[in-house]
Each structure stands twice: as C-alpha cells, then as structure tokens.
Amino acid sequence: MSGETFRFGDVRGPVNAGSGNLNIHGHQQIAGRDLRTGPATDPATALRADLDTLRRALDELRLTPAEHRTAETELTALEHEAAQPSPDPGRMGRHLQAFTTTLEHAGALAGAGLAVIQAITAIATWLGPAGHQALSLLGL
C-alpha cells in the first residue's frame, strides 16, 4: 500500500476511522467497515458533556476529603467559567490544570478510568495552548 495517494475533497468531521466501512450521514455505505461521518458536534455541547463526565466521576475517585474539596472547587470554577458567554481559556486552563494536578498528586489519575482521561484530554485540547499543562500531566 505504500505510495498510494488518496484524495477525499472537502471532508468535515467528526470522522472516525476504523477497519474499513465508510458510512456517510444519510446512511450511505461506501465500502469496508467502521468509518463513519456525521454532523459535527457543537463544541459547547461537547465541552458540557466532558465536564459532566468529570462531575460524575469525582465522587468515585479515591480522594481524601481535602483532595475531594480541592478537586470539587476547581471543577466548579471550570464549569462556571465554561458557562460564561465568552469563557476565558487561560482561566479555564488554570482550573483544569489544578483539578488534574489534584488527581495526580492523590494518585487517583492512574485509576480514574478512560472516560476521565478522555474528558480531561478533550477539554485541554479544546483550550489549545491554555490546556497544555493539563495534557503534560497526563503524559501527552
């Protein structure tokens, strides 16, 4: 397969590549398995979903009462900032970093589960440069 070139024209996300099928919104199947496209997810909706994932996971993480309060405070501040008409990425990045640092120092990040790691990663990526510190705590 090396040397082959593929052109797809104007591809818009989300696009998930799997093992071959290409399913385009409108239920057209092109070939193979597991490649789907559909309407793009609104970034604000995706951000709220990621914050909800962190909120639900917080009570299940192994944290001392003090660590839980710190993580809760940072997550609440992050949620509050995200709800603003024009959220400040720098502030959000600092709260996400503090939240992630609390989990890391507590040793809870390792056992937090994939959903928590993916939510932190998605939020940090959405924040761009303001989220880099949180990504570095995840080893990304």
PDB file of N, CA and C in Angstrom, residues 16-23 29 31-36:
ATOM      1  N   ASN A  16     -14.520   9.122  12.082  1.00  0.00           N
ATOM      2  CA  ASN A  16     -13.892   8.086  12.900  1.00  0.00           C
ATOM      3  C   ASN A  16     -13.426   6.978  11.978  1.00  0.00           C
ATOM      4  N   ALA A  17     -12.129   6.757  11.934  1.00  0.00           N
ATOM      5  CA  ALA A  17     -11.586   5.709  11.066  1.00  0.00           C
ATOM      6  C   ALA A  17     -11.465   4.429  11.862  1.00  0.00           C
ATOM      7  N   GLY A  18     -11.950   3.368  11.321  1.00  0.00           N
ATOM      8  CA  GLY A  18     -11.874   2.064  11.962  1.00  0.00           C
ATOM      9  C   GLY A  18     -11.237   1.086  11.003  1.00  0.00           C
ATOM     10  N   SER A  19     -11.894   0.000  10.748  1.00  0.00           N
ATOM     11  CA  SER A  19     -11.296  -1.053   9.944  1.00  0.00           C
ATOM     12  C   SER A  19     -11.895  -1.173   8.551  1.00  0.00           C
ATOM     13  N   GLY A  20     -12.513  -0.136   8.026  1.00  0.00           N
ATOM     14  CA  GLY A  20     -12.889  -0.210   6.644  1.00  0.00           C
ATOM     15  C   GLY A  20     -14.176   0.402   6.145  1.00  0.00           C
ATOM     16  N   ASN A  21     -15.333   0.258   6.815  1.00  0.00           N
ATOM     17  CA  ASN A  21     -16.591   0.814   6.282  1.00  0.00           C
ATOM     18  C   ASN A  21     -16.559   2.328   6.293  1.00  0.00           C
ATOM     19  N   LEU A  22     -17.181   2.904   5.327  1.00  0.00           N
ATOM     20  CA  LEU A  22     -17.354   4.353   5.299  1.00  0.00           C
ATOM     21  C   LEU A  22     -18.847   4.602   5.246  1.00  0.00           C
ATOM     22  N   ASN A  23     -19.396   5.129   6.340  1.00  0.00           N
ATOM     23  CA  ASN A  23     -20.818   5.440   6.413  1.00  0.00           C
ATOM     24  C   ASN A  23     -20.959   6.939   6.489  1.00  0.00           C
ATOM     25  N   GLN A  29     -23.490   3.763   2.549  1.00  0.00           N
ATOM     26  CA  GLN A  29     -22.313   2.984   2.899  1.00  0.00           C
ATOM     27  C   GLN A  29     -21.459   2.858   1.660  1.00  0.00           C
ATOM     28  N   ALA A  31     -17.816   1.442   1.467  1.00  0.00           N
ATOM     29  CA  ALA A  31     -17.100   0.169   1.387  1.00  0.00           C
ATOM     30  C   ALA A  31     -16.423  -0.124   2.715  1.00  0.00           C
ATOM     31  N   GLY A  32     -16.090  -1.384   2.939  1.00  0.00           N
ATOM     32  CA  GLY A  32     -15.306  -1.781   4.093  1.00  0.00           C
ATOM     33  C   GLY A  32     -16.082  -1.790   5.395  1.00  0.00           C
ATOM     34  N   ARG A  33     -15.385  -1.439   6.513  1.00  0.00           N
ATOM     35  CA  ARG A  33     -16.003  -1.476   7.846  1.00  0.00           C
ATOM     36  C   ARG A  33     -15.617  -0.268   8.686  1.00  0.00           C
ATOM     37  N   ASP A  34     -16.519   0.207   9.499  1.00  0.00           N
ATOM     38  CA  ASP A  34     -16.281   1.067  10.661  1.00  0.00           C
ATOM     39  C   ASP A  34     -15.782   2.491  10.449  1.00  0.00           C
ATOM     40  N   LEU A  35     -15.963   3.104   9.339  1.00  0.00           N
ATOM     41  CA  LEU A  35     -15.609   4.508   9.174  1.00  0.00           C
ATOM     42  C   LEU A  35     -16.906   5.273   9.022  1.00  0.00           C
ATOM     43  N   ARG A  36     -17.171   6.208   9.950  1.00  0.00           N
ATOM     44  CA  ARG A  36     -18.444   6.910   9.952  1.00  0.00           C
ATOM     45  C   ARG A  36     -18.215   8.411   9.995  1.00  0.00           C
TER      46      ARG A  36
END
